[in-house]
mmCIF file of C-alpha atoms and ligand atoms in Angstrom:
data_model
loop_
_atom_site.group_PDB
_atom_site.id
_atom_site.type_symbol
_atom_site.label_atom_id
_atom_site.label_comp_id
_atom_site.label_asym_id
_atom_site.label_seq_id
_atom_site.Cartn_x
_atom_site.Cartn_y
_atom_site.Cartn_z
ATOM 1 C CA MET A 1 28.187 6.594 -11.448
ATOM 2 C CA ALA A 2 24.630 6.768 -10.190
ATOM 3 C CA ASP A 3 22.302 3.901 -11.086
ATOM 4 C CA PRO A 4 20.344 5.094 -14.172
ATOM 5 C CA SER A 5 17.479 2.618 -13.622
ATOM 6 C CA LEU A 6 13.955 3.894 -14.224
ATOM 7 C CA TYR A 7 10.587 2.501 -13.171
ATOM 8 C CA LEU A 8 7.159 3.470 -14.440
ATOM 9 C CA GLY A 9 3.947 3.341 -12.435
ATOM 10 C CA ALA A 10 0.440 3.710 -13.878
ATOM 11 C CA ASP A 11 -2.756 4.089 -11.869
ATOM 12 C CA VAL A 12 -5.532 3.181 -14.271
ATOM 13 C CA GLY A 13 -8.905 4.691 -13.397
ATOM 14 C CA GLY A 14 -12.238 4.617 -15.182
ATOM 15 C CA THR A 15 -11.859 8.231 -16.336
ATOM 16 C CA PHE A 16 -8.184 9.137 -15.960
ATOM 17 C CA THR A 17 -4.910 7.285 -15.770
ATOM 18 C CA LYS A 18 -2.040 8.741 -13.777
ATOM 19 C CA ILE A 19 1.489 7.828 -14.783
ATOM 20 C CA VAL A 20 4.784 8.471 -13.027
ATOM 21 C CA LEU A 21 8.448 7.829 -13.735
ATOM 22 C CA ILE A 22 10.699 7.223 -10.729
ATOM 23 C CA ASP A 23 14.411 6.654 -10.396
ATOM 24 C CA HIS A 24 16.429 4.039 -8.556
ATOM 25 C CA ASP A 25 15.963 5.888 -5.247
ATOM 26 C CA GLY A 26 12.203 6.108 -5.720
ATOM 27 C CA ARG A 27 12.301 9.819 -6.522
ATOM 28 C CA VAL A 28 9.581 11.144 -8.815
ATOM 29 C CA LEU A 29 11.189 12.356 -12.061
ATOM 30 C CA SER A 30 8.105 13.208 -14.108
ATOM 31 C CA LYS A 31 4.400 12.468 -14.128
ATOM 32 C CA GLU A 32 1.269 13.062 -16.146
ATOM 33 C CA THR A 33 -2.432 12.325 -16.297
ATOM 34 C CA ILE A 34 -4.034 10.990 -19.465
ATOM 35 C CA SER A 35 -7.607 10.131 -20.399
ATOM 36 C CA SER A 36 -8.657 6.487 -20.050
ATOM 37 C CA ARG A 37 -11.004 6.869 -23.002
ATOM 38 C CA GLY A 38 -10.785 3.952 -25.387
ATOM 39 C CA PHE A 39 -9.006 1.654 -22.914
ATOM 40 C CA SER A 40 -11.678 -0.999 -23.485
ATOM 41 C CA ARG A 41 -9.676 -1.598 -26.651
ATOM 42 C CA LYS A 42 -6.503 -3.039 -25.200
ATOM 43 C CA PRO A 43 -4.152 -2.027 -28.043
ATOM 44 C CA VAL A 44 -5.222 1.593 -27.435
ATOM 45 C CA PHE A 45 -4.270 1.235 -23.780
ATOM 46 C CA ALA A 46 -0.859 -0.230 -24.674
ATOM 47 C CA ALA A 47 -0.180 2.454 -27.269
ATOM 48 C CA ARG A 48 -1.083 5.298 -24.876
ATOM 49 C CA LEU A 49 1.141 3.843 -22.202
ATOM 50 C CA GLU A 50 4.049 3.448 -24.607
ATOM 51 C CA GLU A 51 3.644 7.077 -25.733
ATOM 52 C CA ALA A 52 3.588 8.193 -22.101
ATOM 53 C CA VAL A 53 6.808 6.281 -21.414
ATOM 54 C CA GLY A 54 8.498 8.189 -24.216
ATOM 55 C CA ARG A 55 7.202 11.568 -23.069
ATOM 56 C CA LEU A 56 8.025 11.035 -19.392
ATOM 57 C CA CYS A 57 11.579 9.860 -20.176
ATOM 58 C CA GLU A 58 12.132 12.821 -22.469
ATOM 59 C CA ARG A 59 10.777 15.305 -19.950
ATOM 60 C CA ALA A 60 13.022 13.844 -17.243
ATOM 61 C CA GLY A 61 16.022 13.938 -19.595
ATOM 62 C CA ARG A 62 16.436 10.163 -19.277
ATOM 63 C CA ARG A 63 16.783 7.300 -21.742
ATOM 64 C CA ARG A 64 13.951 4.902 -22.557
ATOM 65 C CA ARG A 65 16.406 2.018 -22.515
ATOM 66 C CA ASP A 66 17.017 2.565 -18.795
ATOM 67 C CA LEU A 67 13.398 1.632 -18.072
ATOM 68 C CA ILE A 68 13.645 -1.544 -16.000
ATOM 69 C CA ALA A 69 10.031 -2.410 -15.191
ATOM 70 C CA VAL A 70 6.450 -1.157 -15.197
ATOM 71 C CA GLY A 71 3.791 -1.436 -12.488
ATOM 72 C CA VAL A 72 0.097 -0.997 -13.220
ATOM 73 C CA GLY A 73 -2.610 -0.443 -10.617
ATOM 74 C CA VAL A 74 -6.242 -1.166 -11.480
ATOM 75 C CA PRO A 75 -9.503 -0.585 -9.583
ATOM 76 C CA GLY A 76 -10.525 -4.202 -9.200
ATOM 77 C CA PRO A 77 -9.377 -7.635 -8.057
ATOM 78 C CA VAL A 78 -6.085 -8.868 -9.477
ATOM 79 C CA ASP A 79 -4.386 -12.244 -9.573
ATOM 80 C CA PHE A 80 -0.942 -10.851 -8.880
ATOM 81 C CA GLY A 81 0.952 -14.106 -9.341
ATOM 82 C CA ARG A 82 -0.478 -14.758 -12.788
ATOM 83 C CA GLY A 83 -0.650 -11.121 -13.849
ATOM 84 C CA LEU A 84 -4.387 -11.204 -14.469
ATOM 85 C CA VAL A 85 -6.961 -8.470 -14.030
ATOM 86 C CA MET A 86 -9.943 -10.473 -12.771
ATOM 87 C CA SER A 87 -12.655 -7.894 -13.467
ATOM 88 C CA LEU A 88 -13.171 -4.149 -13.659
ATOM 89 C CA THR A 89 -16.484 -2.402 -13.322
ATOM 90 C CA ASN A 90 -15.464 0.833 -15.020
ATOM 91 C CA ILE A 91 -13.465 -0.399 -18.027
ATOM 92 C CA ARG A 92 -15.282 -2.906 -20.157
ATOM 93 C CA GLY A 93 -13.604 -5.985 -21.523
ATOM 94 C CA TRP A 94 -10.915 -6.364 -18.883
ATOM 95 C CA THR A 95 -12.357 -9.523 -17.374
ATOM 96 C CA ARG A 96 -9.666 -12.166 -16.818
ATOM 97 C CA PHE A 97 -7.370 -9.952 -18.879
ATOM 98 C CA PRO A 98 -3.742 -11.218 -18.872
ATOM 99 C CA LEU A 99 -2.461 -7.650 -18.619
ATOM 100 C CA VAL A 100 1.097 -8.579 -17.686
ATOM 101 C CA ARG A 101 1.662 -10.859 -20.674
ATOM 102 C CA PHE A 102 -0.089 -8.398 -22.999
ATOM 103 C CA LEU A 103 1.910 -5.333 -21.944
ATOM 104 C CA ARG A 104 5.197 -7.130 -21.572
ATOM 105 C CA ARG A 105 5.180 -8.038 -25.222
ATOM 106 C CA ARG A 106 4.597 -4.424 -26.207
ATOM 107 C CA LEU A 107 6.763 -2.565 -23.719
ATOM 108 C CA ARG A 108 9.556 -5.172 -23.740
ATOM 109 C CA VAL A 109 10.206 -4.872 -20.004
ATOM 110 C CA PRO A 110 8.817 -6.817 -17.012
ATOM 111 C CA VAL A 111 5.318 -5.700 -16.010
ATOM 112 C CA PHE A 112 3.446 -6.162 -12.739
ATOM 113 C CA VAL A 113 -0.239 -5.606 -12.071
ATOM 114 C CA GLU A 114 -1.788 -4.890 -8.696
ATOM 115 C CA ASN A 115 -5.047 -3.708 -7.162
ATOM 116 C CA ASP A 116 -5.009 0.098 -6.870
ATOM 117 C CA ALA A 117 -5.761 0.184 -3.130
ATOM 118 C CA ASN A 118 -2.831 -2.176 -2.580
ATOM 119 C CA CYS A 119 -0.659 0.212 -4.616
ATOM 120 C CA MET A 120 -1.806 3.090 -2.435
ATOM 121 C CA ALA A 121 -1.023 1.078 0.688
ATOM 122 C CA LEU A 122 2.451 0.258 -0.603
ATOM 123 C CA ALA A 123 3.143 3.918 -1.387
ATOM 124 C CA GLU A 124 1.924 5.140 2.001
ATOM 125 C CA SER A 125 3.962 2.391 3.651
ATOM 126 C CA ARG A 126 7.209 3.307 1.868
ATOM 127 C CA ARG A 127 6.861 7.047 1.367
ATOM 128 C CA GLY A 128 3.810 8.269 3.255
ATOM 129 C CA ALA A 129 1.875 8.192 6.510
ATOM 130 C CA ALA A 130 2.637 4.530 7.301
ATOM 131 C CA ARG A 131 6.373 4.843 6.753
ATOM 132 C CA GLY A 132 8.332 3.005 9.406
ATOM 133 C CA TYR A 133 5.500 0.624 10.310
ATOM 134 C CA ALA A 134 5.723 -3.021 9.270
ATOM 135 C CA TYR A 135 1.993 -3.551 9.807
ATOM 136 C CA ALA A 136 -0.428 -1.040 8.341
ATOM 137 C CA LEU A 137 -3.901 -0.795 6.931
ATOM 138 C CA CYS A 138 -4.662 1.823 4.286
ATOM 139 C CA VAL A 139 -8.223 2.747 3.485
ATOM 140 C CA THR A 140 -9.270 4.832 0.514
ATOM 141 C CA LEU A 141 -12.649 6.532 0.653
ATOM 142 C CA GLY A 142 -14.195 7.521 -2.648
ATOM 143 C CA THR A 143 -16.735 6.157 -5.108
ATOM 144 C CA GLY A 144 -15.609 2.823 -3.784
ATOM 145 C CA VAL A 145 -14.122 2.112 -0.387
ATOM 146 C CA GLY A 146 -10.868 0.274 -0.966
ATOM 147 C CA GLY A 147 -8.264 -1.063 1.360
ATOM 148 C CA GLY A 148 -4.758 -2.421 1.351
ATOM 149 C CA LEU A 149 -3.070 -4.361 4.085
ATOM 150 C CA ILE A 150 0.664 -4.318 4.725
ATOM 151 C CA LEU A 151 1.780 -7.236 6.875
ATOM 152 C CA ASP A 152 5.452 -7.669 7.751
ATOM 153 C CA ASN A 153 6.249 -4.880 5.248
ATOM 154 C CA LYS A 154 4.594 -6.765 2.381
ATOM 155 C CA VAL A 155 1.281 -6.280 0.614
ATOM 156 C CA TYR A 156 -1.071 -8.985 1.826
ATOM 157 C CA ARG A 157 -3.159 -10.277 -1.075
ATOM 158 C CA GLY A 158 -4.429 -13.637 -0.007
ATOM 159 C CA PRO A 159 -5.310 -16.535 -2.306
ATOM 160 C CA LEU A 160 -8.776 -15.117 -3.047
ATOM 161 C CA PHE A 161 -7.375 -11.742 -4.200
ATOM 162 C CA LEU A 162 -9.309 -9.755 -1.636
ATOM 163 C CA GLY A 163 -6.865 -9.108 1.184
ATOM 164 C CA GLY A 164 -7.660 -5.765 2.808
ATOM 165 C CA GLU A 165 -11.044 -5.265 1.110
ATOM 166 C CA VAL A 166 -12.371 -3.306 4.067
ATOM 167 C CA GLY A 167 -15.062 -1.620 1.969
ATOM 168 C CA HIS A 168 -17.004 -4.859 1.999
ATOM 169 C CA ILE A 169 -16.912 -5.505 5.710
ATOM 170 C CA PRO A 170 -20.573 -5.811 6.661
ATOM 171 C CA VAL A 171 -21.777 -3.093 9.023
ATOM 172 C CA GLY A 172 -25.497 -3.060 8.174
ATOM 173 C CA GLU A 173 -27.685 -5.751 9.622
ATOM 174 C CA LYS A 174 -30.349 -5.668 6.922
ATOM 175 C CA GLY A 175 -28.426 -4.498 3.875
ATOM 176 C CA PRO A 176 -28.520 -2.599 1.598
ATOM 177 C CA SER A 177 -27.293 -5.051 -0.988
ATOM 178 C CA CYS A 178 -23.963 -4.236 -2.586
ATOM 179 C CA SER A 179 -22.646 -4.476 -6.149
ATOM 180 C CA CYS A 180 -20.048 -6.936 -4.829
ATOM 181 C CA GLY A 181 -22.784 -9.475 -4.158
ATOM 182 C CA GLY A 182 -22.728 -8.963 -0.406
ATOM 183 C CA ALA A 183 -25.059 -6.936 1.778
ATOM 184 C CA GLY A 184 -24.662 -4.183 4.338
ATOM 185 C CA CYS A 185 -21.106 -3.415 3.169
ATOM 186 C CA LEU A 186 -19.268 -0.433 4.670
ATOM 187 C CA GLU A 187 -19.057 1.020 1.144
ATOM 188 C CA ARG A 188 -22.859 1.215 1.013
ATOM 189 C CA PHE A 189 -22.718 3.539 4.034
ATOM 190 C CA VAL A 190 -19.602 5.649 3.535
ATOM 191 C CA GLY A 191 -18.919 5.423 -0.214
ATOM 192 C CA ASN A 192 -19.529 8.618 -2.206
ATOM 193 C CA ALA A 193 -22.969 7.568 -3.447
ATOM 194 C CA ALA A 194 -24.208 6.661 0.036
ATOM 195 C CA LEU A 195 -22.836 9.863 1.566
ATOM 196 C CA ALA A 196 -24.331 11.989 -1.207
ATOM 197 C CA ALA A 197 -27.721 10.357 -0.642
ATOM 198 C CA ARG A 198 -27.479 11.021 3.080
ATOM 199 C CA ALA A 199 -26.402 14.596 2.382
ATOM 200 C CA ARG A 200 -29.576 15.100 0.331
ATOM 201 C CA ARG A 201 -31.674 13.897 3.254
ATOM 202 C CA THR A 202 -29.805 15.963 5.845
ATOM 203 C CA PHE A 203 -28.992 19.252 4.161
ATOM 204 C CA GLU A 204 -30.572 21.659 1.730
ATOM 205 C CA LYS A 205 -30.649 20.602 -1.887
ATOM 206 C CA GLY A 206 -27.502 20.628 -3.963
ATOM 207 C CA LEU A 207 -24.946 20.719 -1.159
ATOM 208 C CA THR A 208 -21.858 18.755 -2.218
ATOM 209 C CA LEU A 209 -19.681 16.608 0.039
ATOM 210 C CA GLU A 210 -16.863 19.139 -0.446
ATOM 211 C CA GLU A 211 -19.144 21.890 0.832
ATOM 212 C CA ILE A 212 -20.133 19.808 3.841
ATOM 213 C CA SER A 213 -16.423 19.246 4.525
ATOM 214 C CA ALA A 214 -15.768 22.985 4.326
ATOM 215 C CA ARG A 215 -18.652 23.664 6.724
ATOM 216 C CA ALA A 216 -17.365 21.026 9.133
ATOM 217 C CA ARG A 217 -13.915 22.619 9.119
ATOM 218 C CA ALA A 218 -15.538 25.956 9.855
ATOM 219 C CA GLY A 219 -17.224 24.410 12.891
ATOM 220 C CA ASP A 220 -20.805 23.893 11.619
ATOM 221 C CA ARG A 221 -22.386 21.413 14.036
ATOM 222 C CA ARG A 222 -24.625 19.590 11.594
ATOM 223 C CA ALA A 223 -21.779 19.180 9.120
ATOM 224 C CA ARG A 224 -19.483 17.926 11.864
ATOM 225 C CA LYS A 225 -22.098 15.411 12.950
ATOM 226 C CA PHE A 226 -22.458 14.216 9.347
ATOM 227 C CA TRP A 227 -18.770 13.321 9.188
ATOM 228 C CA GLN A 228 -18.645 12.050 12.749
ATOM 229 C CA GLU A 229 -21.306 9.467 11.937
ATOM 230 C CA ALA A 230 -19.322 8.304 8.906
ATOM 231 C CA GLY A 231 -16.108 8.182 10.965
ATOM 232 C CA THR A 232 -17.791 6.219 13.745
ATOM 233 C CA LEU A 233 -18.938 3.562 11.295
ATOM 234 C CA ILE A 234 -15.488 3.377 9.689
ATOM 235 C CA GLY A 235 -13.818 3.037 13.094
ATOM 236 C CA ARG A 236 -16.110 0.198 14.092
ATOM 237 C CA ALA A 237 -15.384 -1.731 10.902
ATOM 238 C CA LEU A 238 -11.665 -1.110 11.303
ATOM 239 C CA ALA A 239 -11.740 -2.428 14.859
ATOM 240 C CA GLY A 240 -12.520 -5.807 13.316
ATOM 241 C CA VAL A 241 -9.431 -5.614 11.117
ATOM 242 C CA VAL A 242 -7.248 -4.445 14.001
ATOM 243 C CA HIS A 243 -8.280 -7.449 16.070
ATOM 244 C CA THR A 244 -7.575 -9.802 13.186
ATOM 245 C CA CYS A 245 -4.332 -8.485 11.708
ATOM 246 C CA GLY A 246 -2.941 -6.154 14.356
ATOM 247 C CA PRO A 247 -1.822 -3.168 12.229
ATOM 248 C CA GLU A 248 -0.023 -0.444 14.180
ATOM 249 C CA VAL A 249 -1.296 2.339 11.988
ATOM 250 C CA ILE A 250 -4.384 2.972 9.884
ATOM 251 C CA VAL A 251 -4.038 5.446 7.035
ATOM 252 C CA ILE A 252 -7.170 7.001 5.598
ATOM 253 C CA GLY A 253 -7.110 8.612 2.174
ATOM 254 C CA GLY A 254 -9.281 9.243 -0.872
ATOM 255 C CA GLY A 255 -11.543 12.160 -1.727
ATOM 256 C CA VAL A 256 -13.830 11.798 1.287
ATOM 257 C CA ALA A 257 -10.851 11.949 3.656
ATOM 258 C CA ALA A 258 -10.648 15.635 2.722
ATOM 259 C CA ALA A 259 -13.265 16.095 5.452
ATOM 260 C CA GLY A 260 -10.152 16.039 7.621
ATOM 261 C CA ARG A 261 -9.733 15.836 11.377
ATOM 262 C CA VAL A 262 -13.411 15.542 12.232
ATOM 263 C CA LEU A 263 -13.692 12.295 10.280
ATOM 264 C CA LEU A 264 -10.353 10.911 11.459
ATOM 265 C CA ASP A 265 -10.982 11.797 15.094
ATOM 266 C CA ALA A 266 -14.393 10.110 15.013
ATOM 267 C CA ALA A 267 -12.872 7.003 13.427
ATOM 268 C CA ALA A 268 -10.102 6.927 16.033
ATOM 269 C CA ALA A 269 -12.563 7.396 18.910
ATOM 270 C CA SER A 270 -14.812 4.652 17.576
ATOM 271 C CA LEU A 271 -11.830 2.353 17.111
ATOM 272 C CA ARG A 272 -10.725 3.039 20.688
ATOM 273 C CA ARG A 273 -14.192 2.291 22.027
ATOM 274 C CA HIS A 274 -14.344 -1.062 20.257
ATOM 275 C CA ALA A 275 -10.729 -2.060 20.879
ATOM 276 C CA MET A 276 -9.414 -4.517 23.460
ATOM 277 C CA ASN A 277 -7.910 -2.806 26.499
ATOM 278 C CA GLN A 278 -4.373 -3.788 25.641
ATOM 279 C CA ILE A 279 -4.469 -1.896 22.340
ATOM 280 C CA LYS A 280 -6.796 0.974 23.234
ATOM 281 C CA GLY A 281 -5.366 4.187 21.874
ATOM 282 C CA ARG A 282 -2.275 2.419 20.559
ATOM 283 C CA VAL A 283 -3.345 2.092 16.949
ATOM 284 C CA LYS A 284 -2.676 5.346 15.170
ATOM 285 C CA VAL A 285 -5.193 6.748 12.708
ATOM 286 C CA ARG A 286 -3.583 9.072 10.193
ATOM 287 C CA LYS A 287 -4.521 10.950 7.069
ATOM 288 C CA ALA A 288 -2.839 9.709 3.889
ATOM 289 C CA LEU A 289 0.098 11.863 2.834
ATOM 290 C CA LEU A 290 0.421 11.139 -0.865
ATOM 291 C CA GLY A 291 -3.097 12.054 -1.975
ATOM 292 C CA ASN A 292 -4.045 11.211 -5.542
ATOM 293 C CA ASP A 293 -0.455 10.339 -6.385
ATOM 294 C CA ALA A 294 -0.361 7.336 -4.046
ATOM 295 C CA GLY A 295 -1.694 4.841 -6.607
ATOM 296 C CA MET A 296 0.813 5.577 -9.370
ATOM 297 C CA ILE A 297 3.752 5.925 -6.965
ATOM 298 C CA GLY A 298 2.800 2.615 -5.358
ATOM 299 C CA ALA A 299 2.616 0.944 -8.777
ATOM 300 C CA ALA A 300 6.097 2.241 -9.637
ATOM 301 C CA LEU A 301 7.534 1.195 -6.263
ATOM 302 C CA LEU A 302 5.962 -2.233 -6.699
ATOM 303 C CA ALA A 303 7.786 -2.664 -10.021
ATOM 304 C CA LYS A 304 11.053 -1.509 -8.448
ATOM 305 C CA GLU A 305 10.743 -3.783 -5.428
ATOM 306 C CA GLN A 306 9.735 -6.812 -7.487
ATOM 307 C CA MET A 307 12.876 -6.398 -9.586
ATOM 308 C CA SER A 308 15.114 -6.423 -6.550
ATOM 309 C CA LEU A 309 13.639 -9.573 -4.981
HETATM 310 ZN ZN1 ZN B 1 -19.821 -5.106 -0.958
#
């Protein structure tokens, strides 16, 4: 008889939380998106998650008692070993929150918590654009610029909980200062807010990043240049990571990656220019395959893999 084991993954965002139920083979059985409203009150969060477990099992025609473990991804630094959310900027009250202990008591199954970019990296590594590569870097471009590093097939976290934080690689000599406490961070140049500000300076009023992407795809030169500049900066920052950790593939995802080839090609060209001869052109730059689902799928896969260690 087939293994009935089930694993749940939740990708907790400031506005929405995406939840998925997978089976023993990692197949998606059912998924849903719920509002994150009220999650500052932790019992509300636990109750919503428990309700979602019930609904997703029912919709998949599976039994709640076959749920083996739960993985939760959050947009902030995590102490994975101790199951602590260190801090979140977009959900109040989750500072040094022992999420694992808290949820475990309520859901009555093992729980794991992980940074959301690391979850995305794990998903792309197992099921997406980095599949088959033991060393990969995944970058997610959005409001924040996150990153996850897969080394020897494992998520690299590091003792300071910031492994793969490529968004805070400094690229600006004189700033601007960053909410992280650093200055000149990549995120301050290619995060949504920075790109939107640059769009306002470059294009007519009210043009969104999506519209600039559409124009670039249609061949508009100014729009292409806009994304090429962003890609060039990203590629230069990534060259630093490549020379430190030696990933074979770099996967770029997140909303901004919708700009498509023009951004990826510029990043790849910039990476090639800054790379040592022996690796020039050998590091692949790919678009993420799993889109917005990567975080929740990664969280579920994390739970599954942790249970089979
Ligand atoms: Zn920063």
